[in-house]
Amino acid sequence: MEKHILILTTTKDFLGKFEQENVRLLQEMGYVVHYATNRREPAYLPGEQAAERLGVPVHHIEIARSPFMLENNEKALRQLLWLLRRYPIRAIHCHTPVGGLLGRLAGRLCPEKDPVVIYTAHGFHFYKGAPVWNHLAYYPVERWLARYTDILVVINQEDYRTARRFRLKKGGLVYQIPGVGLNRERFRPLSAQERRLGRQRLGIGEDAFFLVSVGELNENKNQRVVLDALAAMKARDEDFPRLRYGICGDGFFRERIKGWIRELGLADTVILYGHRRDIPAVLGCADAAVFPSIREGLGMAGLEALAMGIPVVASDNRGTREYMEPGKNGFVCPPHDVEGFIRGIEAVRRMPEEAKREMAAFCRESTEPFDIRHAREAMREIYAQADRLVRAGRGARPRHGALPIRLAAGRRESEKRPALPEAEERAVHKEAAGPWETP
């Protein structure tokens, strides 16, 4: 009998950005992988092209990023239930808060299948320092949904301690993994010649102090605090014209950030590069990276800069605490501390050359625990555990109580077929009764 698994996310570029290695692992294990997402959501990476290359059919559902868009998400839940009954799906791997909500509810509401449910939390929305509203709105929901979760995956110590207190399905497991894994072969220090030519292409002078941020342009990524820091530095520093700040990324805040740049008089200092596919080439030309996010589950952009041997001036959050060592691979300050970011930037800027070389070496060294090979092995173990449940009968019959699976690793808490051509996939969807709507 074919084994099918559904990967569920809210944004269509998620698979291309984060899930390609997981898809390959599952296919090696003999699974047919399906991908359910909102194909109408704006995307900055071609997630559907990645799915096509991997032979993964993409199913459109009306899932919304916000849990409060009830009409969309109620429709998406009905579409998920249709998918579970239309295909021999034995397991669901859901991501993002709303994906985790709908995926686990769908598993619960489909008792004739009882699929194995894996949820990866890329950073709980309740955390130390989060607004009280986040704790009131998200914590009870996550705690309640945990009882419908077979495997809960987190990516930092704070979330792991929280997840250990949840009551999962009987036999459920909690894992902490090193994020999606860092490709340290791709993100490696540039040679002097590569760096010189790269700065020429980017229009950055050899004598300029070049800062870089990488991330979506939105409120959480907090680029505003860096702009405020630069404006303050400009007002007090005669040497300021030599400083340049490049922002790689796109998003809903693009026009707003353009307005801030004009208001703060930083048009000659800040460069908006937009979405780029050559992030290693840009990072490798930087003198320092700035990573000001308010909230991060881990923060791959910070790790990527460190792997390039570039010191990071980062905001203090549960994600950056996993790898930042102040004074050794960069500097850390509260997310809204303008003066703290100024001190961090100036500390790197005025550092002696020998100290810079030592810091660059430690930056690279500090990323080894997050290498992609460690993440791959962790996910192999997680999928092997899910496969044990599938082979024991889950996802193919009604529930008959918990399965007595034991696993040494982890912490206990309580034949392929080709992808359907797009035209055929749409035709199948149109045949479906009920809530389906094609994009």
mmCIF file of C-alpha atoms in Angstrom, residues 56-416:
data_model
loop_
_atom_site.group_PDB
_atom_site.id
_atom_site.type_symbol
_atom_site.label_atom_id
_atom_site.label_comp_id
_atom_site.label_asym_id
_atom_site.label_seq_id
_atom_site.Cartn_x
_atom_site.Cartn_y
_atom_site.Cartn_z
ATOM 1 C CA VAL A 56 5.337 17.080 -5.266
ATOM 2 C CA PRO A 57 1.704 17.928 -6.144
ATOM 3 C CA VAL A 58 0.620 21.307 -4.735
ATOM 4 C CA HIS A 59 -2.944 21.610 -3.407
ATOM 5 C CA HIS A 60 -4.470 25.051 -2.937
ATOM 6 C CA ILE A 61 -6.345 25.673 0.313
ATOM 7 C CA GLU A 62 -7.744 28.964 1.643
ATOM 8 C CA ILE A 63 -5.482 28.999 4.713
ATOM 9 C CA ALA A 64 -4.652 32.477 6.077
ATOM 10 C CA ARG A 65 -1.643 33.608 8.092
ATOM 11 C CA SER A 66 -3.873 35.117 10.769
ATOM 12 C CA PRO A 67 -5.837 32.733 13.004
ATOM 13 C CA PHE A 68 -8.529 35.413 13.223
ATOM 14 C CA MET A 69 -9.505 35.141 9.534
ATOM 15 C CA LEU A 70 -12.110 32.607 10.542
ATOM 16 C CA GLU A 71 -13.990 32.283 7.251
ATOM 17 C CA ASN A 72 -10.838 31.484 5.265
ATOM 18 C CA ASN A 73 -9.487 29.065 7.837
ATOM 19 C CA GLU A 74 -12.816 27.279 8.305
ATOM 20 C CA LYS A 75 -12.906 26.730 4.549
ATOM 21 C CA ALA A 76 -9.278 25.564 4.587
ATOM 22 C CA LEU A 77 -10.130 23.013 7.284
ATOM 23 C CA ARG A 78 -12.910 21.551 5.131
ATOM 24 C CA GLN A 79 -10.514 21.424 2.181
ATOM 25 C CA LEU A 80 -7.942 19.582 4.306
ATOM 26 C CA LEU A 81 -10.530 17.013 5.350
ATOM 27 C CA TRP A 82 -11.391 16.530 1.676
ATOM 28 C CA LEU A 83 -7.698 15.933 0.904
ATOM 29 C CA LEU A 84 -7.345 13.390 3.704
ATOM 30 C CA ARG A 85 -10.303 11.441 2.332
ATOM 31 C CA ARG A 86 -9.379 11.859 -1.337
ATOM 32 C CA TYR A 87 -5.794 10.552 -1.026
ATOM 33 C CA PRO A 88 -4.296 7.706 1.057
ATOM 34 C CA ILE A 89 -2.548 10.198 3.368
ATOM 35 C CA ARG A 90 -1.073 8.416 6.382
ATOM 36 C CA ALA A 91 0.657 11.363 8.064
ATOM 37 C CA ILE A 92 0.563 15.166 8.227
ATOM 38 C CA HIS A 93 3.585 17.409 8.862
ATOM 39 C CA CYS A 94 2.283 20.892 9.632
ATOM 40 C CA HIS A 95 4.174 24.165 10.051
ATOM 41 C CA THR A 96 3.399 27.740 11.189
ATOM 42 C CA PRO A 97 0.802 28.524 13.888
ATOM 43 C CA VAL A 98 -2.270 28.354 11.636
ATOM 44 C CA GLY A 99 -0.919 25.358 9.732
ATOM 45 C CA GLY A 100 -0.378 23.628 13.071
ATOM 46 C CA LEU A 101 -3.897 24.500 14.189
ATOM 47 C CA LEU A 102 -5.653 23.271 11.049
ATOM 48 C CA GLY A 103 -3.438 20.227 10.526
ATOM 49 C CA ARG A 104 -4.037 18.933 14.020
ATOM 50 C CA LEU A 105 -7.759 19.672 13.907
ATOM 51 C CA ALA A 106 -8.010 17.866 10.560
ATOM 52 C CA GLY A 107 -6.275 14.837 12.032
ATOM 53 C CA ARG A 108 -8.679 14.874 14.968
ATOM 54 C CA LEU A 109 -11.762 15.298 12.755
ATOM 55 C CA CYS A 110 -10.809 12.429 10.448
ATOM 56 C CA PRO A 111 -11.058 9.410 12.801
ATOM 57 C CA GLU A 112 -11.535 6.993 9.925
ATOM 58 C CA LYS A 113 -7.911 7.750 8.940
ATOM 59 C CA ASP A 114 -6.278 8.756 12.260
ATOM 60 C CA PRO A 115 -3.169 10.138 10.508
ATOM 61 C CA VAL A 116 0.116 10.548 12.344
ATOM 62 C CA VAL A 117 0.507 14.264 13.125
ATOM 63 C CA ILE A 118 3.882 16.041 13.282
ATOM 64 C CA TYR A 119 3.969 19.735 14.152
ATOM 65 C CA THR A 120 7.107 21.849 13.831
ATOM 66 C CA ALA A 121 6.882 25.058 15.871
ATOM 67 C CA HIS A 122 9.307 27.525 14.302
ATOM 68 C CA GLY A 123 8.999 29.682 17.420
ATOM 69 C CA PHE A 124 5.961 29.764 19.703
ATOM 70 C CA HIS A 125 4.242 33.169 19.663
ATOM 71 C CA PHE A 126 4.280 33.161 23.481
ATOM 72 C CA TYR A 127 7.776 33.546 24.907
ATOM 73 C CA LYS A 128 9.627 35.426 27.618
ATOM 74 C CA GLY A 129 9.038 39.101 26.954
ATOM 75 C CA ALA A 130 6.109 38.572 24.568
ATOM 76 C CA PRO A 131 3.005 40.773 24.957
ATOM 77 C CA VAL A 132 0.497 39.489 27.510
ATOM 78 C CA TRP A 133 -2.021 39.103 24.678
ATOM 79 C CA ASN A 134 0.230 36.524 22.997
ATOM 80 C CA HIS A 135 0.289 34.413 26.159
ATOM 81 C CA LEU A 136 -3.484 34.690 26.580
ATOM 82 C CA ALA A 137 -4.303 33.966 22.930
ATOM 83 C CA TYR A 138 -1.703 31.413 21.844
ATOM 84 C CA TYR A 139 -0.584 29.444 24.909
ATOM 85 C CA PRO A 140 -3.968 27.824 25.763
ATOM 86 C CA VAL A 141 -4.512 26.891 22.110
ATOM 87 C CA GLU A 142 -1.079 25.271 21.735
ATOM 88 C CA ARG A 143 -1.495 23.418 25.008
ATOM 89 C CA TRP A 144 -4.909 22.105 23.942
ATOM 90 C CA LEU A 145 -3.726 21.104 20.452
ATOM 91 C CA ALA A 146 -0.768 19.211 21.890
ATOM 92 C CA ARG A 147 -3.120 16.370 22.845
ATOM 93 C CA TYR A 148 -3.700 15.774 19.117
ATOM 94 C CA THR A 149 0.024 15.777 18.318
ATOM 95 C CA ASP A 150 2.161 12.657 17.923
ATOM 96 C CA ILE A 151 5.480 14.461 17.433
ATOM 97 C CA LEU A 152 6.160 18.071 18.435
ATOM 98 C CA VAL A 153 9.346 19.593 17.012
ATOM 99 C CA VAL A 154 10.891 22.829 18.330
ATOM 100 C CA ILE A 155 14.066 24.710 17.435
ATOM 101 C CA ASN A 156 15.262 26.396 20.637
ATOM 102 C CA GLN A 157 15.734 25.621 24.323
ATOM 103 C CA GLU A 158 13.039 27.958 25.620
ATOM 104 C CA ASP A 159 10.370 26.381 23.417
ATOM 105 C CA TYR A 160 11.651 22.905 24.303
ATOM 106 C CA ARG A 161 11.162 23.562 28.008
ATOM 107 C CA THR A 162 7.650 24.833 27.280
ATOM 108 C CA ALA A 163 6.755 21.901 25.032
ATOM 109 C CA ARG A 164 7.945 19.409 27.668
ATOM 110 C CA ARG A 165 5.132 20.653 29.903
ATOM 111 C CA PHE A 166 2.444 19.920 27.301
ATOM 112 C CA ARG A 167 0.451 16.710 27.368
ATOM 113 C CA LEU A 168 0.790 15.112 23.941
ATOM 114 C CA LYS A 169 -1.068 12.108 22.565
ATOM 115 C CA LYS A 170 -0.189 8.988 24.495
ATOM 116 C CA GLY A 171 3.303 7.999 23.396
ATOM 117 C CA GLY A 172 3.902 11.474 21.939
ATOM 118 C CA LEU A 173 7.442 12.801 21.650
ATOM 119 C CA VAL A 174 9.064 16.242 21.817
ATOM 120 C CA TYR A 175 12.237 16.907 19.822
ATOM 121 C CA GLN A 176 14.540 19.900 19.565
ATOM 122 C CA ILE A 177 16.375 20.214 16.250
ATOM 123 C CA PRO A 178 18.962 22.789 15.018
ATOM 124 C CA GLY A 179 16.470 24.526 12.743
ATOM 125 C CA VAL A 180 16.263 23.547 9.093
ATOM 126 C CA GLY A 181 20.039 23.206 9.002
ATOM 127 C CA LEU A 182 22.771 25.532 7.768
ATOM 128 C CA ASN A 183 24.576 24.778 4.518
ATOM 129 C CA ARG A 184 28.095 25.701 5.650
ATOM 130 C CA GLU A 185 29.522 24.796 2.241
ATOM 131 C CA ARG A 186 27.384 27.480 0.611
ATOM 132 C CA PHE A 187 27.830 29.987 3.438
ATOM 133 C CA ARG A 188 31.606 30.180 3.813
ATOM 134 C CA PRO A 189 34.077 33.087 4.084
ATOM 135 C CA LEU A 190 35.000 34.749 0.799
ATOM 136 C CA SER A 191 38.558 35.125 -0.395
ATOM 137 C CA ALA A 192 40.048 38.629 -0.500
ATOM 138 C CA GLN A 193 39.585 38.731 -4.279
ATOM 139 C CA GLU A 194 35.966 37.521 -4.114
ATOM 140 C CA ARG A 195 35.237 40.155 -1.497
ATOM 141 C CA ARG A 196 36.880 42.959 -3.505
ATOM 142 C CA LEU A 197 35.024 42.071 -6.719
ATOM 143 C CA GLY A 198 31.769 41.601 -4.817
ATOM 144 C CA ARG A 199 31.971 45.051 -3.255
ATOM 145 C CA GLN A 200 32.640 46.549 -6.681
ATOM 146 C CA ARG A 201 29.490 44.886 -8.073
ATOM 147 C CA LEU A 202 27.447 46.157 -5.108
ATOM 148 C CA GLY A 203 28.819 49.687 -5.435
ATOM 149 C CA ILE A 204 30.499 49.621 -2.008
ATOM 150 C CA GLY A 205 33.830 51.425 -1.705
ATOM 151 C CA GLU A 206 36.856 49.618 -0.290
ATOM 152 C CA ASP A 207 37.080 52.103 2.580
ATOM 153 C CA ALA A 208 33.355 51.946 3.474
ATOM 154 C CA PHE A 209 32.098 50.155 6.586
ATOM 155 C CA PHE A 210 29.351 47.945 5.150
ATOM 156 C CA LEU A 211 26.442 46.659 7.261
ATOM 157 C CA VAL A 212 23.959 44.077 5.936
ATOM 158 C CA SER A 213 20.565 42.826 7.146
ATOM 159 C CA VAL A 214 18.734 39.883 5.584
ATOM 160 C CA GLY A 215 15.042 39.248 6.185
ATOM 161 C CA GLU A 216 11.482 39.962 5.130
ATOM 162 C CA LEU A 217 10.471 43.613 5.415
ATOM 163 C CA ASN A 218 7.925 43.523 8.217
ATOM 164 C CA GLU A 219 7.314 44.733 11.744
ATOM 165 C CA ASN A 220 8.897 41.736 13.461
ATOM 166 C CA LYS A 221 12.176 41.995 11.528
ATOM 167 C CA ASN A 222 12.488 45.453 13.086
ATOM 168 C CA GLN A 223 14.638 47.212 10.466
ATOM 169 C CA ARG A 224 13.415 50.541 11.895
ATOM 170 C CA VAL A 225 15.672 50.297 14.967
ATOM 171 C CA VAL A 226 18.749 50.089 12.717
ATOM 172 C CA LEU A 227 17.603 53.112 10.705
ATOM 173 C CA ASP A 228 17.124 55.071 13.936
ATOM 174 C CA ALA A 229 20.595 54.016 15.085
ATOM 175 C CA LEU A 230 22.135 55.159 11.801
ATOM 176 C CA ALA A 231 20.308 58.497 11.974
ATOM 177 C CA ALA A 232 21.670 59.068 15.487
ATOM 178 C CA MET A 233 25.183 58.093 14.368
ATOM 179 C CA LYS A 234 24.947 60.475 11.417
ATOM 180 C CA ALA A 235 24.080 63.351 13.740
ATOM 181 C CA ARG A 236 27.159 62.848 15.914
ATOM 182 C CA ASP A 237 29.847 61.275 13.688
ATOM 183 C CA GLU A 238 31.939 63.215 11.170
ATOM 184 C CA ASP A 239 33.115 59.912 9.668
ATOM 185 C CA PHE A 240 29.533 58.761 8.958
ATOM 186 C CA PRO A 241 29.675 59.109 5.120
ATOM 187 C CA ARG A 242 31.890 56.012 5.049
ATOM 188 C CA LEU A 243 29.099 53.822 6.489
ATOM 189 C CA ARG A 244 26.677 51.958 4.179
ATOM 190 C CA TYR A 245 23.728 49.734 5.111
ATOM 191 C CA GLY A 246 22.277 47.166 2.702
ATOM 192 C CA ILE A 247 18.915 45.494 3.350
ATOM 193 C CA CYS A 248 18.240 42.223 1.502
ATOM 194 C CA GLY A 249 14.607 41.179 1.457
ATOM 195 C CA ASP A 250 11.139 42.214 0.402
ATOM 196 C CA GLY A 251 7.755 42.421 2.056
ATOM 197 C CA PHE A 252 4.750 44.487 3.036
ATOM 198 C CA PHE A 253 6.891 47.150 4.766
ATOM 199 C CA ARG A 254 8.898 48.062 1.671
ATOM 200 C CA GLU A 255 7.175 51.396 0.986
ATOM 201 C CA ARG A 256 7.098 52.244 4.669
ATOM 202 C CA ILE A 257 10.847 51.645 4.964
ATOM 203 C CA LYS A 258 11.451 53.814 1.895
ATOM 204 C CA GLY A 259 9.533 56.586 3.658
ATOM 205 C CA TRP A 260 11.580 56.199 6.850
ATOM 206 C CA ILE A 261 14.812 56.382 4.842
ATOM 207 C CA ARG A 262 13.694 59.703 3.315
ATOM 208 C CA GLU A 263 12.481 61.108 6.648
ATOM 209 C CA LEU A 264 15.732 60.239 8.421
ATOM 210 C CA GLY A 265 17.953 61.610 5.650
ATOM 211 C CA LEU A 266 19.571 58.242 4.950
ATOM 212 C CA ALA A 267 19.064 58.058 1.175
ATOM 213 C CA ASP A 268 22.839 58.106 0.585
ATOM 214 C CA THR A 269 23.473 55.485 3.270
ATOM 215 C CA VAL A 270 20.821 52.765 2.921
ATOM 216 C CA ILE A 271 20.454 50.456 -0.079
ATOM 217 C CA LEU A 272 17.320 48.341 -0.518
ATOM 218 C CA TYR A 273 18.510 45.307 -2.480
ATOM 219 C CA GLY A 274 15.136 43.549 -2.519
ATOM 220 C CA HIS A 275 14.903 39.779 -2.698
ATOM 221 C CA ARG A 276 18.221 38.279 -3.794
ATOM 222 C CA ARG A 277 19.366 34.761 -4.601
ATOM 223 C CA ASP A 278 23.048 35.534 -3.971
ATOM 224 C CA ILE A 279 22.885 36.168 -0.216
ATOM 225 C CA PRO A 280 26.295 34.532 0.483
ATOM 226 C CA ALA A 281 27.935 36.898 -2.023
ATOM 227 C CA VAL A 282 26.347 39.934 -0.333
ATOM 228 C CA LEU A 283 27.018 38.803 3.248
ATOM 229 C CA GLY A 284 30.621 37.981 2.426
ATOM 230 C CA CYS A 285 31.215 41.604 1.414
ATOM 231 C CA ALA A 286 29.933 42.964 4.743
ATOM 232 C CA ASP A 287 31.983 44.150 7.701
ATOM 233 C CA ALA A 288 29.132 43.289 10.075
ATOM 234 C CA ALA A 289 25.594 41.929 9.892
ATOM 235 C CA VAL A 290 22.700 43.447 11.829
ATOM 236 C CA PHE A 291 19.921 41.113 12.976
ATOM 237 C CA PRO A 292 17.345 43.202 14.903
ATOM 238 C CA SER A 293 14.318 40.848 14.979
ATOM 239 C CA ILE A 294 11.891 41.193 17.866
ATOM 240 C CA ARG A 295 10.969 37.501 17.733
ATOM 241 C CA GLU A 296 12.891 34.559 16.260
ATOM 242 C CA GLY A 297 12.511 30.839 16.726
ATOM 243 C CA LEU A 298 16.174 30.474 15.767
ATOM 244 C CA GLY A 299 17.083 32.986 13.091
ATOM 245 C CA MET A 300 18.835 31.486 10.089
ATOM 246 C CA ALA A 301 19.910 34.904 8.787
ATOM 247 C CA GLY A 302 22.090 35.393 11.856
ATOM 248 C CA LEU A 303 23.630 31.947 11.508
ATOM 249 C CA GLU A 304 24.293 32.460 7.798
ATOM 250 C CA ALA A 305 26.229 35.660 8.509
ATOM 251 C CA LEU A 306 28.279 33.965 11.239
ATOM 252 C CA ALA A 307 29.097 31.063 8.904
ATOM 253 C CA MET A 308 30.541 33.625 6.473
ATOM 254 C CA GLY A 309 32.869 34.811 9.245
ATOM 255 C CA ILE A 310 30.902 38.062 9.661
ATOM 256 C CA PRO A 311 30.254 39.355 13.218
ATOM 257 C CA VAL A 312 26.596 39.953 14.066
ATOM 258 C CA VAL A 313 24.980 42.773 16.035
ATOM 259 C CA ALA A 314 21.787 41.027 17.131
ATOM 260 C CA SER A 315 18.732 41.658 19.242
ATOM 261 C CA ASP A 316 18.423 39.506 22.332
ATOM 262 C CA ASN A 317 15.710 36.894 21.797
ATOM 263 C CA ARG A 318 15.295 33.163 22.414
ATOM 264 C CA GLY A 319 16.537 32.361 18.906
ATOM 265 C CA THR A 320 19.766 34.358 18.963
ATOM 266 C CA ARG A 321 20.512 33.077 22.481
ATOM 267 C CA GLU A 322 21.092 29.676 20.894
ATOM 268 C CA TYR A 323 24.269 30.844 19.144
ATOM 269 C CA MET A 324 25.264 34.427 20.026
ATOM 270 C CA GLU A 325 28.223 34.804 22.408
ATOM 271 C CA PRO A 326 28.618 38.538 23.080
ATOM 272 C CA GLY A 327 32.141 39.776 22.547
ATOM 273 C CA LYS A 328 33.170 36.554 20.788
ATOM 274 C CA ASN A 329 31.025 36.390 17.637
ATOM 275 C CA GLY A 330 29.297 39.759 17.861
ATOM 276 C CA PHE A 331 27.223 41.879 20.206
ATOM 277 C CA VAL A 332 23.700 41.635 21.610
ATOM 278 C CA CYS A 333 21.201 44.235 22.846
ATOM 279 C CA PRO A 334 17.430 44.512 23.463
ATOM 280 C CA PRO A 335 15.373 44.710 20.238
ATOM 281 C CA HIS A 336 14.338 48.361 20.643
ATOM 282 C CA ASP A 337 17.593 49.676 22.161
ATOM 283 C CA VAL A 338 18.854 52.218 19.615
ATOM 284 C CA GLU A 339 21.910 53.078 21.712
ATOM 285 C CA GLY A 340 22.655 49.374 22.153
ATOM 286 C CA PHE A 341 22.775 48.874 18.392
ATOM 287 C CA ILE A 342 24.997 51.937 18.044
ATOM 288 C CA ARG A 343 27.416 50.515 20.631
ATOM 289 C CA GLY A 344 27.472 47.142 18.882
ATOM 290 C CA ILE A 345 28.073 48.637 15.433
ATOM 291 C CA GLU A 346 30.783 50.955 16.749
ATOM 292 C CA ALA A 347 32.463 48.106 18.654
ATOM 293 C CA VAL A 348 32.920 46.148 15.415
ATOM 294 C CA ARG A 349 33.760 49.242 13.401
ATOM 295 C CA ARG A 350 36.600 50.330 15.709
ATOM 296 C CA MET A 351 37.944 46.861 16.491
ATOM 297 C CA PRO A 352 41.689 46.291 15.826
ATOM 298 C CA GLU A 353 42.466 44.140 12.780
ATOM 299 C CA GLU A 354 43.869 41.244 14.818
ATOM 300 C CA ALA A 355 40.742 41.174 16.996
ATOM 301 C CA LYS A 356 38.587 41.207 13.839
ATOM 302 C CA ARG A 357 40.424 38.152 12.472
ATOM 303 C CA GLU A 358 39.986 36.267 15.746
ATOM 304 C CA MET A 359 36.294 37.139 15.887
ATOM 305 C CA ALA A 360 35.784 36.077 12.254
ATOM 306 C CA ALA A 361 37.299 32.657 12.986
ATOM 307 C CA PHE A 362 35.083 32.164 16.032
ATOM 308 C CA CYS A 363 32.006 33.317 14.087
ATOM 309 C CA ARG A 364 32.547 30.456 11.649
ATOM 310 C CA GLU A 365 33.315 27.938 14.389
ATOM 311 C CA SER A 366 30.199 28.815 16.412
ATOM 312 C CA THR A 367 27.866 27.647 13.618
ATOM 313 C CA GLU A 368 29.084 24.028 13.446
ATOM 314 C CA PRO A 369 26.306 22.642 15.727
ATOM 315 C CA PHE A 370 23.734 24.003 13.249
ATOM 316 C CA ASP A 371 25.231 22.341 10.166
ATOM 317 C CA ILE A 372 22.655 20.848 7.833
ATOM 318 C CA ARG A 373 23.943 17.322 8.402
ATOM 319 C CA HIS A 374 22.848 17.523 12.070
ATOM 320 C CA ALA A 375 19.379 18.753 11.087
ATOM 321 C CA ARG A 376 19.104 16.018 8.451
ATOM 322 C CA GLU A 377 19.932 13.281 10.961
ATOM 323 C CA ALA A 378 17.464 14.693 13.490
ATOM 324 C CA MET A 379 14.676 14.775 10.896
ATOM 325 C CA ARG A 380 15.579 11.261 9.734
ATOM 326 C CA GLU A 381 15.000 10.030 13.291
ATOM 327 C CA ILE A 382 11.731 11.970 13.586
ATOM 328 C CA TYR A 383 10.374 10.619 10.292
ATOM 329 C CA ALA A 384 11.518 7.114 11.249
ATOM 330 C CA GLN A 385 9.416 7.413 14.416
ATOM 331 C CA ALA A 386 6.422 8.586 12.388
ATOM 332 C CA ASP A 387 6.978 5.719 9.943
ATOM 333 C CA ARG A 388 6.886 3.217 12.814
ATOM 334 C CA LEU A 389 3.431 4.500 13.672
ATOM 335 C CA VAL A 390 2.345 4.320 10.025
ATOM 336 C CA ARG A 391 3.631 0.759 9.654
ATOM 337 C CA ALA A 392 1.781 -0.168 12.840
ATOM 338 C CA GLY A 393 -1.456 0.863 11.146
ATOM 339 C CA ARG A 394 -1.919 4.571 11.808
ATOM 340 C CA GLY A 395 -3.445 6.598 9.005
ATOM 341 C CA ALA A 396 -5.168 3.563 7.505
ATOM 342 C CA ARG A 397 -7.838 2.548 10.015
ATOM 343 C CA PRO A 398 -10.044 3.969 12.771
ATOM 344 C CA ARG A 399 -8.474 4.771 16.122
ATOM 345 C CA HIS A 400 -8.281 1.893 18.594
ATOM 346 C CA GLY A 401 -6.296 3.499 21.373
ATOM 347 C CA ALA A 402 -2.641 4.402 21.563
ATOM 348 C CA LEU A 403 0.063 2.321 19.978
ATOM 349 C CA PRO A 404 2.703 0.952 22.384
ATOM 350 C CA ILE A 405 5.707 2.407 20.550
ATOM 351 C CA ARG A 406 8.914 2.904 22.521
ATOM 352 C CA LEU A 407 11.894 4.887 21.317
ATOM 353 C CA ALA A 408 15.241 5.376 23.001
ATOM 354 C CA ALA A 409 15.825 8.817 21.502
ATOM 355 C CA GLY A 410 13.591 11.807 22.163
ATOM 356 C CA ARG A 411 11.605 12.615 25.276
ATOM 357 C CA ARG A 412 8.327 10.833 25.983
ATOM 358 C CA GLU A 413 5.474 13.096 26.882
ATOM 359 C CA SER A 414 2.432 11.520 27.624
ATOM 360 C CA GLU A 415 5.660 3.132 -3.823
ATOM 361 C CA LYS A 416 5.941 6.489 -5.195
#
